[in-house]
Short mmCIF file of C-alpha atoms in Angstrom, two decimals:
data_model
loop_
_atom_site.label_atom_id
_atom_site.label_comp_id
_atom_site.label_asym_id
_atom_site.label_seq_id
_atom_site.Cartn_x
_atom_site.Cartn_y
_atom_site.Cartn_z
CA MET A 1 317.86 141.23 124.34
CA LYS A 2 317.64 137.45 124.13
CA LEU A 3 317.07 135.42 120.96
CA ILE A 4 315.03 132.22 120.99
CA LEU A 5 315.61 130.19 117.83
CA LEU A 6 312.89 127.60 117.21
CA SER A 7 314.16 124.41 115.61
CA GLY A 8 311.33 122.01 114.88
CA GLY A 9 309.76 120.30 111.93
CA SER A 10 309.03 116.68 111.06
CA GLY A 11 311.04 116.62 107.84
CA THR A 12 308.29 115.85 105.32
CA ARG A 13 308.33 118.88 103.03
CA LEU A 14 311.88 118.19 101.77
CA TRP A 15 311.59 114.40 101.81
CA PRO A 16 313.54 112.17 101.20
CA LEU A 17 316.58 114.23 102.26
CA SER A 18 314.81 115.42 105.38
CA ASN A 19 313.34 113.10 107.96
CA ASP A 20 312.19 113.07 111.58
CA SER A 21 315.70 113.67 112.93
CA ARG A 22 317.17 115.62 110.00
CA SER A 23 314.62 118.32 109.25
CA LYS A 24 315.01 120.80 106.40
CA GLN A 25 317.19 123.20 108.39
CA PHE A 26 319.98 120.59 108.57
CA LEU A 27 320.40 119.88 104.85
CA ARG A 28 323.84 121.04 103.65
CA ILE A 29 322.88 122.22 100.16
CA LEU A 30 323.52 126.00 100.30
CA LYS A 31 326.92 127.49 99.46
CA ASN A 32 328.51 130.04 101.76
CA ASP A 33 331.00 132.80 100.89
CA ASP A 34 333.86 130.25 100.99
CA LEU A 35 332.00 128.06 98.46
CA ASN A 36 331.50 125.33 101.06
CA TYR A 37 328.10 123.72 101.53
CA GLU A 38 326.20 124.62 104.68
CA SER A 39 322.73 124.06 106.10
CA MET A 40 320.08 126.68 106.89
CA VAL A 41 320.83 126.43 110.61
CA GLN A 42 324.56 126.86 109.96
CA ARG A 43 323.86 129.88 107.75
CA VAL A 44 321.62 131.54 110.36
CA TRP A 45 324.11 130.82 113.15
CA ARG A 46 326.95 132.28 111.06
CA GLN A 47 324.90 135.43 110.49
CA ILE A 48 324.04 135.75 114.18
CA ASN A 49 327.76 135.54 115.00
CA LYS A 50 328.54 138.15 112.37
CA VAL A 51 326.33 140.77 114.08
CA GLY A 52 327.53 139.80 117.57
CA LEU A 53 324.33 138.24 118.92
CA GLN A 54 325.67 134.73 119.56
CA ASN A 55 325.94 135.19 123.33
CA SER A 56 322.29 136.25 123.48
CA ALA A 57 320.95 133.20 121.63
CA PHE A 58 319.24 130.00 122.78
CA ILE A 59 317.76 127.19 120.67
CA THR A 60 314.50 125.49 121.57
CA THR A 61 314.16 122.08 119.98
CA SER A 62 313.00 118.47 120.34
CA LYS A 63 315.04 115.55 121.70
CA SER A 64 315.47 114.10 118.20
CA GLN A 65 317.36 117.18 116.96
CA VAL A 66 319.80 117.70 119.83
CA GLU A 67 322.73 115.73 118.41
CA MET A 68 322.19 117.17 114.93
CA LEU A 69 322.44 120.71 116.32
CA GLN A 70 325.53 119.82 118.34
CA SER A 71 327.07 118.29 115.22
CA GLN A 72 326.41 121.23 112.91
CA ILE A 73 326.97 124.25 115.18
CA GLU A 74 330.44 124.89 116.49
CA LYS A 75 330.18 126.25 120.05
CA CYS A 76 326.49 125.37 120.15
CA PRO A 77 324.39 127.77 122.26
CA PRO A 78 322.32 126.51 125.21
CA LEU A 79 319.59 124.10 124.10
CA ILE A 80 316.09 124.19 125.59
CA ILE A 81 314.70 120.70 124.96
CA GLU A 82 311.01 119.91 124.80
CA PRO A 83 310.12 116.70 126.68
CA GLU A 84 307.71 116.00 123.82
CA ARG A 85 306.73 117.84 120.66
CA LYS A 86 304.05 120.44 121.17
CA ASP A 87 303.23 123.57 119.16
CA THR A 88 304.89 126.98 119.32
CA PHE A 89 303.09 128.37 122.39
CA PRO A 90 304.20 125.57 124.76
CA ALA A 91 307.72 125.73 123.27
CA ILE A 92 307.96 129.47 123.87
CA ALA A 93 306.52 129.15 127.38
CA LEU A 94 309.20 126.55 128.12
CA SER A 95 311.82 128.94 126.75
CA VAL A 96 310.59 131.76 128.98
CA SER A 97 310.69 129.49 132.04
CA TYR A 98 314.28 128.56 131.14
CA LEU A 99 315.31 132.22 130.88
CA LEU A 100 313.65 133.04 134.20
CA SER A 101 315.16 130.04 136.01
CA ARG A 102 318.58 129.57 134.42
CA THR A 103 319.77 133.06 133.42
CA ASN A 104 320.10 136.46 135.08
CA ILE A 105 317.58 138.03 132.70
CA GLN A 106 315.65 141.09 133.85
CA GLU A 107 311.87 140.99 133.58
CA ASP A 108 311.74 144.09 131.39
CA GLU A 109 314.13 142.58 128.82
CA ILE A 110 313.05 142.01 125.21
CA VAL A 111 312.94 138.44 123.86
CA VAL A 112 312.93 137.87 120.10
CA VAL A 113 311.61 134.58 118.69
CA LEU A 114 312.56 133.48 115.20
CA PRO A 115 312.64 130.24 113.19
CA VAL A 116 316.09 128.73 112.70
CA ASP A 117 315.46 127.94 109.02
CA MET A 118 315.01 131.42 107.52
CA TYR A 119 316.86 132.43 104.37
CA VAL A 120 317.80 136.08 104.85
CA GLU A 121 320.70 138.45 104.33
CA ASP A 122 322.85 139.76 107.17
CA ASP A 123 320.98 143.05 107.47
CA PHE A 124 317.91 141.14 108.66
CA PHE A 125 319.62 140.64 112.03
CA ILE A 126 320.58 144.31 112.16
CA HIS A 127 316.86 144.98 111.83
CA ILE A 128 316.23 142.62 114.77
CA ILE A 129 318.39 144.92 116.91
CA LYS A 130 316.36 147.91 115.66
CA LEU A 131 313.17 146.05 116.58
CA GLU A 132 314.37 145.75 120.17
CA ASN A 133 315.17 149.46 120.33
CA MET A 134 311.76 150.43 118.93
CA MET A 135 309.93 148.26 121.44
CA VAL A 136 311.86 149.71 124.38
CA ARG A 137 311.31 153.26 123.10
CA ASN A 138 307.56 152.72 122.62
CA LYS A 139 307.09 150.53 125.71
CA ALA A 140 305.38 147.91 123.55
CA ASN A 141 304.46 144.51 124.98
CA ILE A 142 304.71 142.55 121.75
CA SER A 143 305.47 143.24 118.11
CA LEU A 144 305.78 141.30 114.87
CA LEU A 145 308.36 141.70 112.15
CA GLY A 146 306.68 141.85 108.73
CA VAL A 147 308.42 141.52 105.37
CA THR A 148 307.54 143.78 102.46
CA PRO A 149 306.20 141.37 99.77
CA SER A 150 308.07 141.00 96.51
CA SER A 151 305.10 139.23 94.85
CA PRO A 152 301.52 138.14 95.63
CA ALA A 153 302.71 134.76 96.94
CA GLU A 154 300.02 132.32 98.00
CA LYS A 155 302.18 130.33 100.44
CA TYR A 156 302.62 133.05 103.09
CA GLY A 157 300.38 134.62 105.69
CA TYR A 158 299.74 138.38 105.43
CA ILE A 159 299.71 141.08 108.13
CA ILE A 160 297.49 144.04 107.28
CA PRO A 161 298.43 147.24 109.14
CA LEU A 162 296.00 150.00 110.06
CA VAL A 163 298.07 152.60 108.21
CA SER A 164 300.55 152.48 105.34
CA SER A 165 303.87 150.83 106.18
CA THR A 166 306.73 153.10 107.15
CA LEU A 167 310.11 151.56 107.81
CA ASP A 168 311.70 151.82 111.25
CA GLU A 169 308.55 152.43 113.25
CA LEU A 170 305.90 150.39 115.03
CA ILE A 171 302.58 150.20 113.20
CA GLU A 172 299.36 148.87 114.67
CA VAL A 173 298.03 145.65 113.09
CA ASP A 174 294.50 145.63 111.71
CA TYR A 175 294.04 141.92 110.88
CA PHE A 176 295.67 138.77 109.43
CA VAL A 177 294.96 136.73 106.29
CA GLU A 178 296.41 133.20 106.05
CA LYS A 179 297.70 132.11 102.60
CA PRO A 180 295.23 133.95 100.35
CA PRO A 181 294.86 133.25 96.60
CA ALA A 182 297.15 135.35 94.39
CA GLN A 183 294.38 137.74 93.33
CA GLU A 184 293.41 138.48 96.93
CA ALA A 185 297.08 138.72 97.92
CA GLN A 186 297.58 141.38 95.26
CA LYS A 187 294.74 143.44 96.76
CA LEU A 188 296.24 143.05 100.24
CA ILE A 189 299.60 144.29 98.99
CA GLY A 190 297.73 147.39 97.80
CA LYS A 191 296.76 147.88 101.45
CA SER A 192 300.45 147.78 102.50
CA ALA A 193 300.17 144.19 103.72
CA LEU A 194 303.33 142.46 104.93
CA TRP A 195 304.37 138.81 104.84
CA ASN A 196 304.23 137.12 108.24
CA CYS A 197 307.74 135.65 108.58
CA GLY A 198 307.19 134.09 112.00
CA VAL A 199 309.42 136.58 113.83
CA PHE A 200 308.15 138.50 116.85
CA ALA A 201 309.41 140.10 120.03
CA PHE A 202 307.88 140.53 123.46
CA ASN A 203 308.61 142.02 126.84
CA LEU A 204 309.52 139.13 129.15
CA LYS A 205 307.22 140.25 131.98
CA TYR A 206 304.32 140.41 129.52
CA LEU A 207 304.65 136.73 128.64
CA LYS A 208 305.41 135.72 132.23
CA ASP A 209 302.06 137.28 133.21
CA ILE A 210 300.29 135.34 130.43
CA MET A 211 301.82 132.11 131.74
CA GLU A 212 300.73 132.90 135.29
CA ASP A 213 297.21 133.67 134.05
CA ARG A 214 297.09 130.18 132.48
CA SER A 215 298.66 128.53 135.57
CA ILE A 216 301.81 127.58 133.65
CA PRO A 217 304.80 127.26 136.01
CA ARG A 218 307.55 129.83 135.62
CA GLU A 219 310.09 127.40 137.15
CA TYR A 220 311.81 125.44 134.39
CA GLU A 221 312.12 122.09 136.19
CA GLN A 222 308.47 122.17 137.23
CA LEU A 223 307.29 123.01 133.72
CA LEU A 224 309.30 120.09 132.33
CA LEU A 225 307.29 117.81 134.63
CA GLU A 226 303.96 119.37 133.61
CA TYR A 227 304.78 119.86 129.93
CA LYS A 228 302.71 116.86 128.83
CA ASP A 229 299.60 118.58 130.20
CA LEU A 230 299.97 121.77 128.15
CA LYS A 231 297.54 122.34 125.31
CA LYS A 232 299.03 121.89 121.84
CA ILE A 233 298.40 125.29 120.28
CA SER A 234 300.33 127.82 118.23
CA PHE A 235 301.60 131.09 119.67
CA ASP A 236 299.63 132.90 116.94
CA PHE A 237 296.29 131.49 118.14
CA GLU A 238 297.02 131.59 121.86
CA VAL A 239 298.57 135.08 122.06
CA LEU A 240 298.99 137.13 118.89
CA GLU A 241 295.41 137.03 117.61
CA LYS A 242 294.10 137.97 121.08
CA GLU A 243 296.48 140.89 121.64
CA ASN A 244 295.09 144.40 121.19
CA PRO A 245 296.82 146.56 120.22
CA LEU A 246 299.35 144.43 118.33
CA PHE A 247 302.19 146.08 116.42
CA VAL A 248 304.34 145.24 113.43
CA VAL A 249 307.65 146.59 112.19
CA PRO A 250 308.21 146.42 108.41
CA TYR A 251 311.37 144.95 106.93
CA ASN A 252 312.16 145.84 103.33
CA GLY A 253 314.93 143.33 102.67
CA ALA A 254 315.19 139.84 101.18
CA TRP A 255 313.49 136.98 103.03
CA LYS A 256 312.45 133.50 101.95
CA ASP A 257 310.97 130.41 103.50
CA LEU A 258 312.87 127.51 101.91
CA GLY A 259 310.46 124.94 103.28
CA THR A 260 309.53 123.29 99.98
CA TRP A 261 311.58 122.00 97.06
CA ASP A 262 310.26 124.63 94.62
CA ALA A 263 311.55 127.41 96.90
CA LEU A 264 314.81 125.69 97.81
CA VAL A 265 316.02 124.94 94.28
CA GLU A 266 315.84 128.65 93.46
CA GLU A 267 318.67 129.27 95.95
CA MET A 268 320.80 126.23 95.10
CA ASP A 269 324.14 126.96 93.48
CA SER A 270 324.14 123.85 91.28
CA LYS A 271 321.55 121.82 89.39
CA LEU A 272 323.40 118.62 90.33
CA LEU A 273 324.55 117.52 93.78
CA GLY A 274 325.92 114.00 94.16
CA LYS A 275 326.51 111.19 91.66
CA GLY A 276 324.65 111.50 88.37
CA LYS A 277 324.19 113.28 85.08
CA ILE A 278 321.57 115.62 83.63
CA SER A 279 321.27 115.50 79.84
CA ASN A 280 318.97 117.46 77.50
CA CYS A 281 316.83 118.69 80.38
CA SER A 282 315.25 122.05 81.16
CA ASN A 283 314.71 123.41 84.70
CA VAL A 284 315.71 120.14 86.33
CA ASN A 285 317.49 119.57 89.66
CA LEU A 286 319.09 116.35 90.89
CA ILE A 287 320.18 115.90 94.52
CA ASN A 288 321.58 112.42 95.15
CA GLU A 289 322.92 111.17 98.51
CA LEU A 290 323.19 107.55 97.34
CA ASP A 291 326.41 105.86 96.22
CA ILE A 292 324.90 104.90 92.85
CA PRO A 293 324.56 107.32 89.92
CA ILE A 294 321.21 108.67 88.74
CA VAL A 295 320.87 109.75 85.10
CA LEU A 296 318.14 112.14 83.92
CA VAL A 297 317.41 112.54 80.21
CA GLY A 298 314.87 114.75 78.44
CA LEU A 299 312.96 116.02 81.49
CA GLN A 300 311.45 119.43 82.17
CA ASN A 301 310.51 121.25 85.40
CA THR A 302 311.45 118.24 87.53
CA ILE A 303 313.07 117.65 90.90
CA VAL A 304 314.74 114.31 91.63
CA ALA A 305 316.01 113.76 95.18
CA ALA A 306 317.42 110.48 96.47
CA SER A 307 318.60 109.40 99.92
CA PRO A 308 318.64 106.20 102.00
CA ASP A 309 315.08 107.13 103.05
CA GLY A 310 313.64 107.05 99.52
CA ILE A 311 313.53 108.61 96.05
CA LEU A 312 311.41 111.56 94.96
CA VAL A 313 310.56 112.33 91.32
CA SER A 314 308.18 115.27 91.01
CA ASP A 315 307.11 118.19 88.90
CA ILE A 316 308.68 121.12 90.75
CA SER A 317 305.38 123.01 90.93
CA MET A 318 303.72 120.09 92.74
CA THR A 319 306.25 119.80 95.59
CA PRO A 320 304.32 122.08 98.01
CA ASN A 321 301.78 119.22 98.21
CA LEU A 322 304.43 116.66 99.19
CA LYS A 323 303.48 116.59 102.88
CA ASP A 324 299.95 115.39 102.07
CA THR A 325 301.27 112.80 99.61
CA LEU A 326 303.55 111.29 102.28
CA SER A 327 300.87 111.05 104.97
CA SER A 328 300.40 107.31 104.39
CA ILE A 329 304.14 106.48 104.30
CA LYS A 330 305.57 105.68 107.74
CA THR A 331 309.25 104.71 107.91
CA LYS A 332 312.12 105.19 110.34
CA PRO A 333 315.00 107.46 109.25
CA MET A 334 317.69 105.49 107.42
CA TYR A 335 320.31 108.25 107.75
CA GLU A 336 321.05 110.37 110.81
CA GLU A 337 323.72 112.84 111.86
CA ARG A 338 324.91 112.77 115.45
CA ARG A 339 327.26 114.90 117.57
CA TRP A 340 330.03 112.39 116.78
CA GLY A 341 329.40 111.88 113.04
CA TRP A 342 326.72 109.99 111.12
CA PHE A 343 325.26 106.57 110.45
CA ARG A 344 323.38 104.97 107.56
CA VAL A 345 321.18 101.89 107.88
CA LEU A 346 322.26 99.26 105.35
CA ASP A 347 319.98 96.33 106.16
CA PHE A 348 317.41 94.98 108.61
CA THR A 349 316.27 91.36 108.86
CA ILE A 350 315.04 88.64 111.21
CA ASN A 351 317.36 85.63 111.44
CA ALA A 352 316.57 81.93 111.92
CA LYS A 353 316.67 82.39 115.73
CA ASN A 354 313.93 85.03 115.42
CA GLU A 355 316.46 87.74 116.40
CA GLU A 356 316.47 91.18 114.86
CA VAL A 357 319.63 91.97 112.89
CA LEU A 358 320.42 95.59 111.98
CA THR A 359 323.45 96.56 109.88
CA LYS A 360 324.76 100.14 109.88
CA ARG A 361 327.65 102.01 108.33
CA ILE A 362 328.99 104.44 110.91
CA CYS A 363 331.43 107.33 110.56
CA ILE A 364 332.97 108.79 113.72
CA LYS A 365 334.75 112.08 113.05
CA LYS A 366 338.32 112.64 114.19
CA GLY A 367 338.49 113.43 117.90
CA LYS A 368 334.86 112.43 118.55
CA CYS A 369 333.63 109.45 120.54
CA LEU A 370 330.53 107.42 121.33
CA SER A 371 329.26 107.52 124.90
CA TYR A 372 330.44 104.85 127.35
CA GLN A 373 327.41 102.56 127.39
CA LYS A 374 326.08 99.04 127.56
CA HIS A 375 323.09 97.12 126.17
CA LEU A 376 321.38 94.20 127.88
CA LYS A 377 319.33 92.77 125.01
CA ARG A 378 321.71 92.79 122.06
CA THR A 379 325.23 92.07 120.89
CA GLU A 380 327.20 94.31 118.54
CA THR A 381 329.98 93.46 116.12
CA TRP A 382 332.21 96.27 114.87
CA ASN A 383 334.13 95.72 111.64
CA ILE A 384 336.63 98.57 111.26
CA ILE A 385 336.77 99.41 107.52
CA GLY A 386 338.73 102.66 107.65
CA GLY A 387 340.73 104.89 109.95
CA GLU A 388 342.01 104.17 113.43
CA GLY A 389 340.86 104.71 116.98
CA GLU A 390 340.66 103.50 120.55
CA ILE A 391 338.02 101.22 122.07
CA VAL A 392 337.17 100.97 125.74
CA LEU A 393 335.66 97.54 126.44
CA ASP A 394 334.81 96.78 130.08
CA ASN A 395 337.40 99.32 131.28
CA GLN A 396 340.15 97.99 128.99
CA LEU A 397 341.69 100.25 126.31
CA ILE A 398 342.24 98.64 122.89
CA LEU A 399 343.81 100.30 119.81
CA VAL A 400 342.00 99.45 116.56
CA ASN A 401 342.47 100.18 112.87
CA GLU A 402 341.31 98.99 109.46
CA GLY A 403 340.64 95.24 109.39
CA ASN A 404 339.99 94.76 113.11
CA VAL A 405 336.75 93.09 114.22
CA ILE A 406 335.45 93.64 117.76
CA LYS A 407 332.53 91.72 119.27
CA ILE A 408 330.64 93.36 122.14
CA ASN A 409 328.44 91.03 124.15
CA ALA A 410 325.26 92.05 125.93
CA GLY A 411 326.13 93.68 129.25
CA GLN A 412 329.64 94.81 128.24
CA LYS A 413 330.43 98.51 128.67
CA HIS A 414 331.94 100.00 125.53
CA SER A 415 332.93 103.17 123.72
CA ILE A 416 335.14 104.16 120.80
CA ARG A 417 337.05 107.31 119.88
CA ALA A 418 338.36 108.20 116.42
CA ASN A 419 342.01 109.22 116.25
CA GLU A 420 341.30 109.93 112.59
CA ASP A 421 337.99 109.67 110.73
CA LEU A 422 336.82 106.16 111.55
CA GLU A 423 334.37 104.06 109.48
CA ILE A 424 332.70 100.99 110.94
CA ILE A 425 330.23 98.39 109.76
CA GLU A 426 328.15 97.66 112.86
CA ILE A 427 325.91 94.61 113.17
CA GLN A 428 323.38 94.68 116.01
CA GLN A 429 321.76 91.37 116.90
CA GLY A 430 319.07 90.55 119.47
CA GLU A 431 316.08 92.53 120.71
CA LEU A 432 316.58 96.01 119.26
CA VAL A 433 314.74 98.59 121.34
CA GLU A 434 315.80 102.22 121.77
CA GLU A 435 315.42 102.04 125.56
CA ASP A 436 318.07 99.29 125.82
CA ILE A 437 320.96 101.59 126.65
CA ASN A 438 322.69 102.57 129.89
CA ARG A 439 325.14 105.49 129.59
CA TYR A 440 327.99 106.01 132.05
CA ALA A 441 329.98 108.86 130.48
CA LEU A 442 329.63 111.13 127.46
CA THR A 443 333.03 112.70 126.76
CA TRP A 444 336.36 110.88 126.36
CA GLU A 445 337.76 112.75 129.38
CA GLU A 446 334.87 111.44 131.51
CA ILE A 447 335.38 107.93 130.13
CA MET A 448 339.10 107.95 130.98
CA LYS A 449 338.30 109.00 134.55
CA THR A 450 335.77 106.17 134.75
CA ILE A 451 338.21 103.43 133.75
CA LEU A 452 341.26 104.63 135.74
#
């Protein structure tokens, strides 16, 4: 069995903590058994390790999330990177081409697809193993995993089986209903309906044949070149709703989609995260990533979330509509995590010379380094405000610590490694375009070989 974890999302439903590069699955606001805060992706990866499936797992994601995944997951599994964001069918087709081209997978092997941001208990992944066994035993091409509903929730899709649900067996699907009103959902539950949790499994050859039928290359490198031409469509519409017969396996354990603030706060260990105070309030949560305190007095049923990207104040029940509310707000992320640490945008301006000036606060974690790179259209000034490290500047090694200021001119190759956690105020000046970067080495070992 192989696991394909889908890591996507544009970061709007949990704004302002989530953004285009730090989607909801990367927010460290859940406590683990050691009482340390972890993200949804860290929780899921920990659970996968616990049941011994880590060597079977791959993550399919977008370019913008690669460094975040590498930062948050120790011993990160292989990443399958979309050249551009499409929907779930192209992403899964790309994953299949990767398995066929880059691994020794057999064509009769079972592949399980699941979102990386589920909130489940450990036994959910034991059930995934059972799902594989049931599919092999019944020679099924494709099967869904359906969750037994705990309430007539309106925010989930429903799978209606042909017969009453019985655990640990494949049941044929009759039809689907997408996010019905509570009254209709209650009637569906009476028909043994299951929540659609976005988890399904298929026989690899089955999906390879579908790709061939649609003239989608099975070779990974070729599909990367043709990826832009694929139709943007969900796996549900392109495959599941056309499959007959389609099967589902019921799961009777806990499962939640923590994709909106109203769902997430139910699982948070504390009403207050970050600087601030809550006084004389009822059912109020404050999550503050800013360095200034926020004080809430006399509020009810309210969520307040603050980050460098913005501030949200909302009735908790209204947060599922947040995505629509934000449709007219277009900003670049002001905070990002990278494989080497994080950065926060402090200021952006245009100077008297009509040059762009961007100021960042950067933290490079101990033992991590930036890539060895150069820019042609901008200068950078690094003011070391904490920690110590080593800079490579045009093949010369320079030791730096708190109080040092280093200027990097356009065209100079440079990198820096933290010998202990290193904080820098970086000022970029010139024409600031993302494409203005040439990389020569990624790891410190590669950099040292380059300059020797």
